[in-house]
Short mmCIF file of C-alpha atoms in Angstrom, two decimals:
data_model
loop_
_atom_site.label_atom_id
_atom_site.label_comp_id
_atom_site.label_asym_id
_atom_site.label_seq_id
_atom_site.Cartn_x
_atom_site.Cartn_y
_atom_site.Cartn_z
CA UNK A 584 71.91 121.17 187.69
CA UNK A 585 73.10 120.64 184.20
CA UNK A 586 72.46 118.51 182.26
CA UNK A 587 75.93 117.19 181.37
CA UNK A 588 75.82 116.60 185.29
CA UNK A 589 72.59 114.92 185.43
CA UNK A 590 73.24 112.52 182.46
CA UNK A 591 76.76 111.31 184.19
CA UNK A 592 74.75 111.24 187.85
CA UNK A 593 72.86 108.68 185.56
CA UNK A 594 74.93 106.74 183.88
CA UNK A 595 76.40 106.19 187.64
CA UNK A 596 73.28 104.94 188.91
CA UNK A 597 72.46 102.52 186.17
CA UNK A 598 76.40 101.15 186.89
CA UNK A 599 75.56 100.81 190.15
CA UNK A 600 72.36 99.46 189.61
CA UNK A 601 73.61 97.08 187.54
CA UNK A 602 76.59 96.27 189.87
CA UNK A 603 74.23 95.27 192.61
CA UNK A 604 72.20 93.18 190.31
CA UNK A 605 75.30 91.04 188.62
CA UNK A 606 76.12 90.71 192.81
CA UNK A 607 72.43 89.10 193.28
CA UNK A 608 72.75 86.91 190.41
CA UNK A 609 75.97 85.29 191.00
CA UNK A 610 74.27 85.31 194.86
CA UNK A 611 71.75 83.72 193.88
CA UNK A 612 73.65 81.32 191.04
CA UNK A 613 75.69 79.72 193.67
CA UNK A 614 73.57 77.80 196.04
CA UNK A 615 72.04 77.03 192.64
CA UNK A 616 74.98 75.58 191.27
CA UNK A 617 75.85 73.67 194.42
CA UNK A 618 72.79 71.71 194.48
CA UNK A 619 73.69 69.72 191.72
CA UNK A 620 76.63 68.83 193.68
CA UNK A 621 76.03 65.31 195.31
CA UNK A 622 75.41 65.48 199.19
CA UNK A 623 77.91 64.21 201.27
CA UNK A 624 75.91 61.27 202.87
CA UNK A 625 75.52 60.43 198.41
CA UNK A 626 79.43 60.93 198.04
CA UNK A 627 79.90 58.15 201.26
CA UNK A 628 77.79 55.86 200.21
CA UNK A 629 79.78 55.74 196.57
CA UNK A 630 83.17 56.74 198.36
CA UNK A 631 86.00 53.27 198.46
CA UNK A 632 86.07 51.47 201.24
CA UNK A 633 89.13 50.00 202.59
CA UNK A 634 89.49 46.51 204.99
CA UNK A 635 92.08 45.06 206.40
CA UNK A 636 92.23 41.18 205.34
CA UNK A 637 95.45 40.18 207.29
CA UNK A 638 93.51 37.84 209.97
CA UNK A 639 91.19 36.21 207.30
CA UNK A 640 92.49 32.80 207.09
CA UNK A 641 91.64 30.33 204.21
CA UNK A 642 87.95 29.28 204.39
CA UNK A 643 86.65 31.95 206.33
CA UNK A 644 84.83 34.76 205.12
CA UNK A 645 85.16 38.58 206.23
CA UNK A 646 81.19 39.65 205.75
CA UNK A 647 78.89 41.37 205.02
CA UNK A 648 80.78 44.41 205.38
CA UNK A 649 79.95 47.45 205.75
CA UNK A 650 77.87 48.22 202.43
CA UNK A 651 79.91 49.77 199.61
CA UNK A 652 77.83 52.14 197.59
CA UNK A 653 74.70 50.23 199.91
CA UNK A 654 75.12 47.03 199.76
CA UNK A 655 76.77 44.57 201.32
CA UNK A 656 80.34 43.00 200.67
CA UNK A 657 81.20 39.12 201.18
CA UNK A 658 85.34 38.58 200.87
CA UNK A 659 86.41 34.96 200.68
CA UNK A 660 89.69 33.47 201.39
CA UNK A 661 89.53 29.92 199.78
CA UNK A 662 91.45 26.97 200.39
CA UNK A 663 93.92 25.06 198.28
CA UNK A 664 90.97 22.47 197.61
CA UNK A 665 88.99 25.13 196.47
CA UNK A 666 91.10 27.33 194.23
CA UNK A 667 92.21 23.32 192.65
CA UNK A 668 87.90 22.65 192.08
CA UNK A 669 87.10 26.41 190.59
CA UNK A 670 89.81 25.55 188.11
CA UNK A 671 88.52 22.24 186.71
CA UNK A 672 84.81 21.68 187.94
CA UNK A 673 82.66 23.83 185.40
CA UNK A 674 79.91 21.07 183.84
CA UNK A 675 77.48 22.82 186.50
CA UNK A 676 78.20 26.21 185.45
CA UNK A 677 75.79 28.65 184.01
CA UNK A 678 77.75 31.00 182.84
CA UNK A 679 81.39 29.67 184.22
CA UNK A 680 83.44 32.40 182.16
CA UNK A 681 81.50 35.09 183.35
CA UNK A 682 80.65 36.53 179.77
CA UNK A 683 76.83 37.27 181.44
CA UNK A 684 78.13 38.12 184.43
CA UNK A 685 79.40 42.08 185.82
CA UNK A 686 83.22 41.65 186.95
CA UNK A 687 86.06 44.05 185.95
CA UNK A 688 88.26 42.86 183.32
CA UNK A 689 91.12 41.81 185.72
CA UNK A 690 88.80 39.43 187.01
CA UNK A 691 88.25 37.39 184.06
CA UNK A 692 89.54 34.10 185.72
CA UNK A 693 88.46 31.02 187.04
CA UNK A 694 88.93 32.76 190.29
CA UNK A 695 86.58 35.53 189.28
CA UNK A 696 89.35 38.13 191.40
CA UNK A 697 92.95 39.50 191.55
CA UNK A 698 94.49 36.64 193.45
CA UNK A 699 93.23 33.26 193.45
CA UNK A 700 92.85 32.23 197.05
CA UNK A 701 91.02 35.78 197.89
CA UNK A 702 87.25 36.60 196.46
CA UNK A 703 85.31 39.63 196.71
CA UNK A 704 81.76 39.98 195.64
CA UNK A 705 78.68 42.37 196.15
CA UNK A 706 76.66 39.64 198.74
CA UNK A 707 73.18 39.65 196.80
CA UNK A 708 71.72 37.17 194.74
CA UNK A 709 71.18 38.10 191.07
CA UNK A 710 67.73 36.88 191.31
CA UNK A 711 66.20 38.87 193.85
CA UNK A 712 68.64 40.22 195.91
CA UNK A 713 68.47 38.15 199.14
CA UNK A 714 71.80 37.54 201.01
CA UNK A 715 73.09 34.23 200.05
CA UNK A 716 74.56 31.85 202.89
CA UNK A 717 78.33 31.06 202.42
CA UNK A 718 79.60 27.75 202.93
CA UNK A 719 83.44 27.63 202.88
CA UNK A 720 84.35 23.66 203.50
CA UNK A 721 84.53 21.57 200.11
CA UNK A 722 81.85 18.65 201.41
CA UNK A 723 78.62 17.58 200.95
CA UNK A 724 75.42 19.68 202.51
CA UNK A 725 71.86 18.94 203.35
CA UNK A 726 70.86 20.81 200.58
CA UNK A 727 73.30 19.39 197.90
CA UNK A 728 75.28 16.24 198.07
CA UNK A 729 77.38 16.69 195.74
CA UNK A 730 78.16 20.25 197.30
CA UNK A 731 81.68 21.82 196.91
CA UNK A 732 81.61 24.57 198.43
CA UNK A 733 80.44 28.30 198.14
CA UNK A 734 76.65 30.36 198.47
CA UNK A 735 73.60 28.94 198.82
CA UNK A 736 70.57 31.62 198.66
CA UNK A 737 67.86 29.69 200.56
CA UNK A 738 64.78 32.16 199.34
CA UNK A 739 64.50 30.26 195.96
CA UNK A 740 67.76 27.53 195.96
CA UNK A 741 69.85 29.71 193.76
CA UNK A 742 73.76 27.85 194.31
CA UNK A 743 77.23 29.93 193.26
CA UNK A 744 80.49 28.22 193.49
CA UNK A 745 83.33 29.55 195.62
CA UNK A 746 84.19 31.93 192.54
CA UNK A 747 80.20 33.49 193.03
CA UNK A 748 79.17 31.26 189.79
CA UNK A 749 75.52 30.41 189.58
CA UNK A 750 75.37 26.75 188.80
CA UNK A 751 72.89 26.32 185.76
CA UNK A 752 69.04 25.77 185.54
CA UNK A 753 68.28 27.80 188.98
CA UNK A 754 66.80 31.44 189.20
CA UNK A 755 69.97 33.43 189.59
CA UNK A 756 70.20 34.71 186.25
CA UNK A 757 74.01 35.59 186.71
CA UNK A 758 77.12 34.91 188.44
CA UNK A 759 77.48 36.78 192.07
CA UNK A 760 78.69 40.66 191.29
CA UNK A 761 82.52 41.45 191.36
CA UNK A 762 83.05 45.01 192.75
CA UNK A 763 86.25 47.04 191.33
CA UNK A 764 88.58 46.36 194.24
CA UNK A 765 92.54 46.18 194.26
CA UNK A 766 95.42 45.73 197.27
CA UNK A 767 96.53 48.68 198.60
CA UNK A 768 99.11 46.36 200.66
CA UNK A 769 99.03 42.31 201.47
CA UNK A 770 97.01 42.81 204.21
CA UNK A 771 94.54 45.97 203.18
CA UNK A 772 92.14 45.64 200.26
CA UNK A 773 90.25 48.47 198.81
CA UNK A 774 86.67 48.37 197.61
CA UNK A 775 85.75 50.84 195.29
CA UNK A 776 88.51 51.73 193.18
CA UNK A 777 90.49 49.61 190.59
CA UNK A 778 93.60 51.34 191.57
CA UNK A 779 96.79 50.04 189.34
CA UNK A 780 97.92 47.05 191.85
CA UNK A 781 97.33 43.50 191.48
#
């Protein structure tokens, strides 16, 4: 053999050599690369949610939900009486324009939401995270009686108004959580997504 021959019988062994290992390392890349891809149960939990709010009527609530992103959704549909008293009954208020308090900008209203007589709020209490207790009817309670309405978290007495406001000096140290949410149609709402409707 010559040695022209046995220098190009080389040079097509190290290509191939070298094709097989540039095979192995993208191979090898790609499972790689896709593990920093989020899993799909990670993807659902974060993934919008969409409900249908066309048989809530006012004073009723629609929750918990099924948990956006893990936890749980409360959506409100308040009264005339109520939208009238989150307008003009703030002296108890903590923090009643929300400056403390995690809400999208669209939501910076006495209403704490996109349209007044419909609320939507993560259902935890800021101090702990127990699942407040909604009561919808503007009237007096056992536990408050000057009560007007809205959650009551009954592990520590923490009180919100109808708009999820924490009423001052009580552990809550913020207003009820507002989720990015907007209305795909009158009736569906989705959760998840700040979408361009109001």
């Amino acid at each position: 053999m010559s040695e022209d021959t046995l220098n190009t019988n080389r040079r097509y062994l190290l290509l191939a050599t070298t094709g097989v290992a540039a095979v192995g390392v993208v191979g090898a890349t790609i499972p790689f690369v896709q593990s920093w891809q989020p899993s799909a149960r990670a993807r659902a939990l974060g993934a919008p949610i969409k409900v249908n709010i066309g048989k809530l009527k006012p004073g009723e609530i629609l929750g918990p939900l099924p948990a956006w992103r893990g936890q749980p959704i409360f959506i409100v549909n308040r009264t005339p009486a109520a939208i009238e008293i989150l307008e003009n009954e703030l002296a108890n208020l903590a923090d009643p324009d929300s400056i403390e308090s995690v809400q999208p900008e669209y939501t910076e209203n006495p209403y704490r939401s996109r349209r007044p007589e419909i609320g939507v709020y993560l259902g935890l209490c800021t101090h702990l995270g127990c699942s407040p207790k909604y009561y919808g009817a503007v009237q007096p309670e056992d536990f408050e009686s000057d009560w007007k309405g809205g959650f009551f978290c009954p592990c520590h007495g923490s009180k919100f108004d109808l708009a999820g406001r924490v009423e001052r000096n009580l552990p809550a140290p913020t207003n009820l959580t507002v989720p990015p949410h907007y209305y795909e149609s009158d009736e569906v709402l989705v959760i998840g997504l700040d979408g361009q409707s109001a």
